[in-house]
C-alpha cells in the first residue's frame, strides 16, 4: 500500500494515506458488491489484516515524526499519478519519486477502473525509470553497425534527407507511421505535422488492430467505438466474448466480468482456441477461424425463428433488418455447422442465453477484426445486438476492447490517412475547419501538397507501406513510390509479410526510427540476408524518444474515458519528448511557426522549448466537436484524477463532491468525461458512459443513433420513428443533424447569443467553433446535435451491404472457397492495387491446402504487449516468458513426430521458415495452430542480437510470427488478415 505523502501537497496526500485502513476495506467492498463489507472481511480474514496494517501505519507515522529522515537528508519525495502504458483498460498508478528517481509504484485503489488491480505488465511499469535496455542517444547505421551521433547532427541530416526526397519525388514519397502510445496531444500534433509536410501518407497501429471495427461500427450507428464500459458489464445478464481473450489481453477488465458473474451473469466465449478467458465461461464454443458470420447468423436464425428479436426496437430504431433476415434464414443449422464446425445445439444454447438474459453484451477484439472480411464480421455482431435491442442499454452494447493504452485516442485525433482529427475526413470544408483551429492559412497548407486532389485523397496504410515502396510505379495511385519511412513508435513485427518488409527496408533511401526502444526496425534494417539488394545510398537513424512517464498528457481508455497523466520523471539519458522532437524537426523543415501557431511553448529538457501538453489539449478541445472532445479540458481531467474515490465503480458517476484544489464541482460527471462530452467546458456536459441511451436526457449522458447517412434511402425513412427519442427531448421523433438552417426553421436561432450567432452563421454542429449550436440543442431543447436516426443493418456504401461470409485468401477448405469466394480484385484501393479473388483461386489451383494443412492464427500473452520490444526488455516480464512457441494439437503433433518442448519449423506459402518451441496442447483443434505475436529478434532461426544497437537489445528475443504471415486485406479498411492463414509444422533437425 502507498504510505508516502507528496511533498508540498500534504492535504491531498494525507487524504489518500489517511484513508488507508478504512479505504482498503471500503475499496474491497466496492469491488465485491455482492456481499456487505462486514461479511467480506469476516469471510476473508481481511479484518485482521486491516487492523495490522492500520497499526503499522501508526508506527510508520510515529517513526517519520520522530526521525524525519526525508527532511533531515534533504530528500524530496513525490507521488505522481499516471496511467499504465500497456493495454486500453486505463489502470491508474501512483509512482513514488525520490530526488527525481522513480523508486516504487502502487496501484490506485481509488480508481473506479482498476480498483487497485494490476496485471503483470502494469506491476512492472517502474522499469521505465531505469530502462537499461532503452535507446540512450541518437545513432546512425554506419557500415552495418550503429554509431552514436549528436542530436544536432541527427536532426540536420534527417531533415535534409526528407527535404531532398520531398523536392525530388514529392511529399507523398515520405510515409509517417505514428503511434498508439503517443498521448492525445502528441497524436494530434503529429497529424498536423504530417499535414504541413504535405502528405496524407500516415497511419498508426489502429489500422492493424481495430480499423475494421471503427469503420464497421461507425457506419452502423454513428461512432466507431466501444458503446458502454468495462464497469457497465456489472449490469449485464449475459456476455458473449467472440474473438477476445480478455484474461490475457485485458486482464484487469476481467475483474468487472467476474463481478457480473457473481451476480448471475452468463458468460459465453467463442474462439478457435480454448483461452484463459474460455476457462471462466459457462459455455465455450470452438469455431473455425474466420467463420464468425456463419456462427452469428446461426444465432440470429434461432432468434428470428423463435421470435426472440425485439420487434418494437427494430421498428423504431433500425433500418434494413428485413434484408438481413432474408440472408440469415439461408443459414440453416446444417450450413452453419459445415462452415464453422459448431453443432446446432451449441448455437441454439448461445442464442437462447443472449436472448432470454437481457441486457446482454457482446465483446470482441482482433479475433473478429483481422480478416479480409473483418468489416462484415463486426457488423454481424452489431446486427445481433440490434436484433436483440441491446444497443443503448446499460448492461448491453458492443464492448469493443481496444489494444494499446491510447489506440482509441490516437484513432480519434491522430495520424489517420483518411481523416483529420475527429473523423472530419479530408474534404475542403474539413481542411478549412482545422486550418482555422490551427491558426494557419488554408491556401498555405494546400500549397504544401502535390495538388488539391492529393490533399483530399486518402493516403496509403501502414499495412501496405511495403507495397508503397516495392510495387511497380505505374500501378500505384500517386506520382512516385515511397522512398523514406519514419517509424514514430511502431513495431514492424506487428505487420504481415515480414520477408517482403525486409526487402522494402533495404530499398528505402531514408529510414528514421523514433522510439524509447530501438524496436525490431533497427535490427531488421541492419541485418544482412542472402540475396540482399541494398540501396547503397540508404541512411538509417535512431532517435531516443521519452516514454509517456517522462511527460504529461491525456490518454483515452477503451471506454472513451480520458485520463491525465502526471509527469513522473525527467526524460532519461539523451531522450526527448515526442512533441519536442516534432517541434525541432519542424524547425529544420521550415514550418515550426505554423505548427505551434496556437500552442504555448514552454521550457523542456535542458531548457529547450517544447509545446505545452495542456495547450495542445486545448487545441483539441477547440476543434473536435464531432466526437465531443471539447469538454475535457486539462482542468476538468486533472480534477477527476485527484478525486477518483468520488466516482461510483459501476456507473462511473460522481453523485456529489468538489475538487479541493480548484473548487470544481464534480457532481454529475462520469469518470474521465467519456466522449462525447459535448459543448465547451462551461456547458458542463458530464460525458457519455453508454452511447445511444435514450433512457437519459442528453445533458445526463443520454443519446440516440446518429443521423449521419441522410434522412431516407430509396423512399424508406432513415430517421427514428415517432416516440423514439432521448428523455426530455423537445422533438419526439427522428430528426436530422443540426446546422444554422435547421435552427432557424425551428425558431431556435434566437436562443443563441449575439456572439454565437456570428460564429454559427453558415456552420453546422461540427464546425461552429463557439459551441452555440451544441449548447442550444443540448441544454435548451434536450435534443442531440447530431440528429436522431436509425442504425443501419444494411450499409449500402460497403462492398457487402448485408454482411456476407467469404473464405480467407489463404485457406484450408477449397470446398468452402467454391461456395463462399472472396471479393474481386481492386485496382486502386488506398492508393494500392489489391488482390482478392485471383490470388485466392491461384492458391486453390496450386493445392496449397494440401501443402499447408493447418490454419495459423496469432494473439496475445499476458506477459507482453504489442510487438513486445518494450516488455521483452523488462527483466521482470522477460523472466515469465523466455521463448516463443507454437501451440499444436496432440493429434497434429503425433502425426509429425513432435513432442512437447521440441524445436519445430513453421513454414508458410511465403517461403518463410520460423523456428519456435512446440507447445502440445488441446487448447487448439487438430486443424489449427497458434503463435503469440509479441516476439522479434530472431530471423528464420538466427538470433539478430549482433544487429541491435549495443546495449539496447531486448532481454528475450524470438521469431516473429509475422515473418511468416501471408497476403490478405479487408475490403474496406486494408486491415491485414493475420488471424487466418495457413502453415505446415515439422520437427526441427539441425
XYZ file of N, CA, C and O in Angstrom, residues 8 307 339 386 472 604 698 706 741 795 903 917 934:
52
model
N 4.822 19.108 -0.399
C 4.159 20.298 -0.892
C 2.688 20.095 -1.173
O 2.029 20.976 -1.699
N -38.837 -15.955 -32.481
C -39.471 -14.679 -32.154
C -38.826 -13.957 -30.993
O -39.486 -13.184 -30.282
N -19.812 -24.708 -42.091
C -18.893 -23.582 -42.244
C -18.050 -23.316 -41.005
O -16.862 -22.983 -41.112
N -28.496 -5.360 -32.342
C -29.660 -4.582 -32.764
C -30.917 -5.456 -32.769
O -31.996 -5.021 -32.359
N 5.271 -1.729 -58.549
C 5.589 -1.006 -59.778
C 4.929 0.359 -59.744
O 3.758 0.494 -59.421
N 11.535 22.753 -21.853
C 11.545 21.324 -21.606
C 12.912 20.880 -21.158
O 13.626 21.618 -20.469
N -30.092 14.157 -22.730
C -28.800 14.365 -23.400
C -27.802 15.094 -22.506
O -26.592 14.918 -22.650
N -26.958 8.222 -34.516
C -26.544 9.434 -35.234
C -27.146 9.489 -36.640
O -27.150 8.493 -37.366
N -29.308 26.433 -40.634
C -30.599 26.471 -41.326
C -31.689 25.819 -40.485
O -32.793 26.363 -40.324
N -25.597 -1.526 -44.851
C -24.654 -0.421 -45.096
C -24.367 -0.392 -46.591
O -23.499 -1.105 -47.088
N 11.953 -28.139 -30.645
C 12.013 -27.071 -31.635
C 11.332 -27.570 -32.906
O 11.528 -28.719 -33.328
N 9.450 -23.176 -30.267
C 9.206 -24.366 -29.462
C 7.784 -24.878 -29.708
O 6.868 -24.095 -29.965
N 4.156 -11.270 -30.045
C 4.969 -10.268 -29.335
C 6.474 -10.390 -29.582
O 7.248 -9.608 -29.028
